[in-house]
Structure formats: structure tokens, C-alpha cells
Amino acid sequence: MMAADNLEPLAETAGVTLDIPELEAVTVSCDPDWTMEALLNLMKNCVEHAPAGSTVHCICRRNALYTEVILRDAGDGFSPKDLSRLFERFYCGEHPGPHSTGLGLAIAKELLERQNALVHAENAPEGGGQFVVRFYG
């Protein structure tokens, strides 16, 4: 995933590993530049909230209706108060990153939704936070 290549320096500084398995090519109808920007913003959020020594995972799945990309960190997850507001412009949440402006997740959501994709945030059953992106069509 090209977005991950742009995050390697940040992940290395944070002591976080990116786990993005090599998969066969998956075709989705989207603008590659805008989609990369959106996924980069989501992954950056995961890296910023993952503890040093942990891994940010990317999982891709496909079914008859959509292609799903899950980006999961091993941090503390999202507070219930933040979950409904994470994608609002300028909302920084209870534990924002040191350089957070509250724009990255809002931009990611807008870029994805304008391409008939959906994104939401949730707490992973295994712990940590995760973003689920579904590309339809």
C-alpha cells in the first residue's frame, strides 16, 4: 500500500511497525491519489495512537458487495464520547496527537464518501481502535 510507504519515517520514530500483507491486486473504483490521501490520514492516526513496540495492522477483505480495508492499532481505543465525533472538522478528542488539528479524519471521510466508500471508527474486539473502510461497486 503506497500510503504506508509515506508513513515509514513516522512509524519508525514512534517505534511502531506497519503490518501490511502482500495481497493479489484488488480493483476498486476510486481516485488513487485521493484514496491514498484518505488512507494515509487514517493510518497516521493509528500510528500516533499506537504504543511504542506495537504494530498497526492493515486487513483487506472482499465479498460480493464491497472491498473492506481495516486499519487497526494497539492503543487504548476510542472513548465512547469521541466515537460519534471523530470525523467532525476540528474535533481533536480526549487524547489528540501532539500536532493534531482535527482535520485529518474529517478530510479522510470526505474524500472516501465522495467516491461511494464508507468509513467508520470503532473499538476493535482485540483492543485498540480501528477504522473500517468499505469500497462499493
XYZ file of N, CA and C in Angstrom:
411
model
N 0.855 -1.178 0.000
C 0.000 0.000 0.000
C 0.897 1.235 0.000
N 0.683 2.093 -0.981
C 1.529 3.271 -1.139
C 1.435 4.213 0.051
N 0.273 4.303 0.685
C 0.113 5.189 1.837
C 1.082 4.812 2.941
N 1.322 3.534 3.126
C 2.218 3.080 4.185
C 3.650 3.525 3.944
N 4.070 3.547 2.684
C 5.433 3.989 2.376
C 5.674 5.398 2.889
N 4.674 6.254 2.788
C 4.811 7.632 3.263
C 4.841 7.728 4.785
N 4.390 6.694 5.473
C 4.344 6.713 6.941
C 5.539 6.046 7.608
N 6.373 5.381 6.839
C 7.505 4.658 7.431
C 8.344 5.525 8.367
N 8.733 6.756 7.987
C 9.538 7.568 8.912
C 8.813 7.864 10.229
N 7.519 8.197 10.159
C 6.750 8.469 11.374
C 6.648 7.219 12.235
N 6.370 6.080 11.602
C 6.248 4.823 12.341
C 7.573 4.452 12.999
N 8.654 4.637 12.273
C 9.973 4.313 12.826
C 10.282 5.192 14.029
N 10.007 6.478 13.927
C 10.239 7.401 15.046
C 9.394 7.018 16.252
N 8.159 6.574 15.997
C 7.246 6.189 17.087
C 7.523 4.794 17.623
N 8.398 4.038 16.960
C 8.675 2.670 17.386
C 7.536 1.724 17.074
N 6.803 2.017 15.998
C 5.633 1.230 15.611
C 5.930 0.524 14.292
N 5.506 -0.712 14.187
C 5.668 -1.499 12.962
C 4.370 -1.447 12.166
N 4.488 -1.373 10.852
C 3.316 -1.426 9.978
C 3.223 -2.819 9.380
N 2.102 -3.482 9.582
C 1.869 -4.827 9.043
C 0.855 -4.726 7.910
N 1.377 -4.743 6.694
C 0.524 -4.668 5.512
C 0.908 -5.840 4.626
N 0.104 -6.898 4.677
C 0.458 -8.099 3.926
C 0.387 -7.879 2.422
N 1.258 -8.573 1.712
C 1.233 -8.554 0.248
C 0.039 -9.380 -0.203
N -0.827 -8.779 -0.978
C -2.016 -9.458 -1.470
C -2.058 -9.356 -2.986
N -2.870 -10.198 -3.582
C -3.077 -10.050 -5.015
C -3.807 -8.727 -5.243
N -3.666 -8.194 -6.424
C -4.278 -6.905 -6.740
C -5.790 -6.960 -6.560
N -6.311 -5.923 -5.943
C -7.745 -5.773 -5.754
C -8.150 -4.490 -6.468
N -9.144 -4.563 -7.304
C -9.583 -3.402 -8.055
C -10.804 -2.776 -7.393
N -10.715 -1.470 -7.146
C -11.854 -0.708 -6.648
C -11.991 0.540 -7.511
N -13.199 1.033 -7.634
C -13.441 2.249 -8.404
C -13.192 3.446 -7.503
N -12.058 4.115 -7.720
C -11.720 5.257 -6.888
C -10.624 6.072 -7.560
N -10.417 7.254 -7.059
C -9.295 8.076 -7.487
C -8.093 7.649 -6.641
N -7.025 7.145 -7.256
C -5.917 6.624 -6.460
C -5.241 7.671 -5.576
N -5.113 8.892 -6.044
C -4.448 9.923 -5.239
C -5.275 10.313 -4.021
N -6.574 10.545 -4.239
C -7.431 10.934 -3.118
C -7.609 9.783 -2.127
N -7.690 8.567 -2.649
C -7.833 7.407 -1.770
C -6.571 7.209 -0.944
N -5.406 7.378 -1.573
C -4.153 7.258 -0.829
C -4.087 8.322 0.271
N -4.505 9.544 -0.045
C -4.511 10.614 0.952
C -5.420 10.252 2.126
N -6.602 9.731 1.833
C -7.544 9.362 2.886
C -6.977 8.235 3.762
N -6.460 7.187 3.131
C -5.900 6.067 3.899
C -4.668 6.495 4.683
N -3.883 7.397 4.123
C -2.723 7.929 4.827
C -3.165 8.630 6.114
N -4.217 9.434 6.033
C -4.713 10.123 7.228
C -5.188 9.140 8.290
N -5.889 8.091 7.871
C -6.366 7.096 8.826
C -5.205 6.332 9.463
N -4.240 5.930 8.622
C -3.088 5.193 9.147
C -2.235 6.062 10.061
N -2.103 7.331 9.718
C -1.329 8.253 10.563
C -1.952 8.328 11.949
N -3.282 8.383 11.999
C -3.961 8.403 13.280
C -3.649 7.133 14.073
N -3.662 5.991 13.402
C -3.343 4.727 14.075
C -1.919 4.745 14.627
N -0.973 5.187 13.820
C 0.433 5.228 14.261
C 0.581 6.156 15.462
N -0.071 7.306 15.423
C 0.045 8.278 16.518
C -0.547 7.770 17.825
N -1.485 6.829 17.753
C -2.126 6.325 18.967
C -1.685 4.912 19.352
N -0.755 4.369 18.597
C -0.219 3.038 18.918
C 0.969 3.189 19.868
N 1.055 2.357 20.892
C 2.214 2.428 21.791
C 3.492 1.934 21.106
N 4.606 2.473 21.532
C 5.894 2.023 21.004
C 6.018 0.521 21.199
N 6.568 -0.135 20.193
C 6.745 -1.578 20.244
C 5.552 -2.357 19.716
N 4.490 -1.662 19.347
C 3.295 -2.351 18.841
C 3.241 -2.291 17.314
N 2.186 -2.843 16.768
C 2.025 -2.937 15.323
C 0.683 -2.355 14.907
N 0.685 -1.620 13.801
C -0.551 -1.177 13.152
C -0.807 -2.164 12.022
N -1.986 -2.763 12.034
C -2.336 -3.797 11.055
C -3.272 -3.245 9.992
N -3.081 -3.733 8.781
C -3.982 -3.452 7.672
C -4.537 -4.788 7.198
N -5.844 -4.895 7.174
C -6.502 -6.127 6.748
C -7.402 -5.776 5.563
N -7.295 -6.530 4.497
C -8.145 -6.320 3.317
C -8.992 -7.562 3.097
N -10.287 -7.323 2.843
C -11.208 -8.422 2.563
C -12.135 -8.000 1.424
N -12.587 -8.988 0.701
C -13.501 -8.698 -0.402
C -14.659 -9.679 -0.363
N -15.855 -9.167 -0.625
C -17.012 -10.036 -0.792
C -17.801 -9.542 -2.006
N -18.976 -10.076 -2.220
C -19.749 -9.730 -3.415
C -20.235 -8.282 -3.414
N -20.317 -7.657 -2.241
C -20.857 -6.303 -2.146
C -19.805 -5.204 -2.074
N -18.684 -5.485 -1.429
C -17.697 -4.424 -1.208
C -16.312 -5.007 -0.945
N -15.337 -4.116 -1.050
C -13.970 -4.412 -0.621
C -13.759 -3.634 0.665
N -13.263 -4.305 1.688
C -13.117 -3.703 3.010
C -11.639 -3.609 3.387
N -11.265 -2.456 3.897
C -9.920 -2.238 4.425
C -10.084 -1.866 5.894
N -9.411 -2.615 6.771
C -9.450 -2.340 8.206
C -8.048 -1.938 8.637
N -7.952 -0.790 9.292
C -6.684 -0.303 9.837
C -6.825 -0.304 11.348
N -6.003 -1.108 12.029
C -6.161 -1.340 13.464
C -4.863 -1.026 14.203
N -4.991 -0.292 15.311
C -3.829 -0.052 16.164
C -3.990 -0.805 17.477
N -2.965 -0.769 18.298
C -2.986 -1.471 19.584
C -3.023 -0.476 20.743
N -3.558 0.704 20.477
C -3.641 1.729 21.514
C -4.785 1.479 22.477
N -5.223 2.536 23.118
C -6.279 2.445 24.120
C -7.679 2.396 23.513
N -7.784 2.573 22.213
C -9.095 2.600 21.581
C -9.711 3.980 21.702
N -10.932 4.091 21.255
C -11.643 5.370 21.260
C -12.546 5.445 22.474
N -12.600 6.611 23.096
C -13.531 6.778 24.202
C -14.938 6.835 23.619
N -15.930 6.350 24.341
C -17.309 6.399 23.836
C -17.731 7.824 23.468
N -17.241 8.800 24.213
C -17.574 10.200 23.951
C -17.036 10.649 22.589
N -15.874 10.150 22.212
C -15.236 10.566 20.962
C -15.794 9.869 19.725
N -16.248 8.642 19.862
C -16.632 7.847 18.692
C -17.612 8.550 17.760
N -18.593 9.224 18.296
C -19.599 9.862 17.444
C -19.105 11.162 16.818
N -17.947 11.657 17.266
C -17.481 12.961 16.783
C -16.136 12.917 16.062
N -15.519 11.755 15.956
C -14.157 11.661 15.417
C -13.974 12.299 14.049
N -14.988 12.255 13.213
C -14.848 12.739 11.845
C -15.330 14.179 11.670
N -15.648 14.867 12.781
C -16.036 16.279 12.707
C -14.787 17.142 12.497
N -14.925 18.151 11.667
C -13.804 19.084 11.455
C -13.417 19.747 12.771
N -12.128 19.813 13.015
C -11.503 20.465 14.163
C -11.743 19.756 15.490
N -12.365 18.584 15.480
C -12.544 17.830 16.719
C -11.281 17.028 16.983
N -10.690 17.221 18.154
C -9.421 16.570 18.474
C -9.543 15.433 19.476
N -10.660 15.242 20.096
C -10.833 14.115 21.004
C -10.140 14.310 22.334
N -10.280 13.306 23.198
C -9.713 13.366 24.546
C -8.190 13.305 24.557
N -7.610 12.548 23.633
C -6.156 12.358 23.619
C -5.598 12.631 22.231
N -5.583 13.899 21.826
C -5.100 14.205 20.474
C -3.591 14.021 20.362
N -3.139 13.790 19.128
C -1.703 13.734 18.867
C -1.110 15.113 19.095
N 0.208 15.192 19.251
C 0.840 16.471 19.581
C 0.658 17.556 18.521
N 0.458 17.174 17.287
C 0.308 18.161 16.214
C -1.079 18.093 15.584
N -2.049 17.568 16.301
C -3.389 17.371 15.757
C -4.101 18.701 15.538
N -4.761 18.806 14.378
C -5.583 19.977 14.066
C -7.058 19.608 14.021
N -7.357 18.319 14.070
C -8.735 17.880 13.958
C -9.252 17.893 12.530
N -8.348 17.870 11.568
C -8.763 17.894 10.170
C -8.544 16.578 9.432
N -7.552 15.795 9.811
C -7.175 14.597 9.064
C -8.299 13.599 8.882
N -9.018 13.283 9.953
C -10.095 12.298 9.844
C -11.289 12.865 9.086
N -11.568 14.153 9.268
C -12.661 14.781 8.525
C -12.367 14.777 7.027
N -11.138 15.072 6.668
C -10.744 15.059 5.257
C -10.830 13.649 4.699
N -10.346 12.671 5.454
C -10.392 11.275 5.001
C -11.830 10.848 4.718
N -12.730 11.155 5.619
C -14.139 10.777 5.448
C -14.724 11.432 4.206
N -14.469 12.713 4.029
C -14.994 13.430 2.861
C -14.457 12.837 1.562
N -13.158 12.581 1.519
C -12.554 12.023 0.309
C -13.131 10.651 -0.024
N -13.343 9.835 0.972
C -13.871 8.492 0.738
C -15.349 8.519 0.359
N -16.133 9.308 1.073
C -17.568 9.325 0.797
C -17.886 9.905 -0.574
N -17.056 10.804 -1.062
C -17.271 11.356 -2.411
C -16.970 10.331 -3.501
N -16.417 9.190 -3.099
C -16.103 8.114 -4.041
C -16.964 6.878 -3.788
N -18.096 7.055 -3.122
C -19.012 5.963 -2.830
C -18.403 4.927 -1.880
N -17.524 5.364 -1.022
C -16.962 4.495 0.021
C -17.483 4.997 1.370
N -17.517 4.107 2.334
C -17.929 4.476 3.685
C -16.782 4.208 4.643
N -16.687 5.023 5.672
C -15.668 4.821 6.701
C -16.310 5.049 8.064
N -15.927 4.210 9.011
C -16.339 4.447 10.389
C -15.228 3.981 11.321
N -15.299 4.456 12.543
C -14.324 4.089 13.572
C -15.038 3.258 14.631
N -14.283 2.342 15.214
C -14.829 1.504 16.276
C -13.683 0.985 17.132
N -14.030 0.451 18.268
C -13.037 -0.222 19.095
C -12.971 -1.672 18.656
N -11.768 -2.134 18.407
C -11.564 -3.500 17.937
C -11.852 -4.485 19.064
N -12.430 -5.632 18.744
C -12.680 -6.646 19.774
C -11.393 -7.072 20.484
N -10.267 -7.041 19.758
C -8.975 -7.440 20.332
C -8.349 -6.326 21.158
N -8.975 -5.162 21.186
C -8.417 -3.991 21.854
C -7.844 -3.047 20.814
N -7.728 -1.797 21.167
C -7.242 -0.789 20.243
C -8.380 -0.222 19.415
N -8.044 0.767 18.619
C -9.029 1.382 17.745
C -8.853 0.881 16.327
N -9.912 0.984 15.544
C -9.790 0.600 14.142
C -10.719 1.432 13.279
N -10.267 1.627 12.054
C -11.060 2.286 11.025
C -11.448 1.223 10.012
N -12.704 1.221 9.621
C -13.214 0.280 8.637
C -13.663 1.088 7.425
N -13.062 0.790 6.275
C -13.395 1.476 5.030
C -13.998 0.440 4.082
N -15.132 0.778 3.504
C -15.770 -0.126 2.547
C -15.939 0.591 1.216
N -15.367 -0.020 0.184
C -15.483 0.475 -1.185
C -16.554 -0.349 -1.894
N -17.599 0.305 -2.345
C -18.707 -0.366 -3.030
C -18.552 -0.218 -4.531
N -19.072 -1.193 -5.244
C -19.098 -1.083 -6.701
C -17.936 -1.696 -7.408
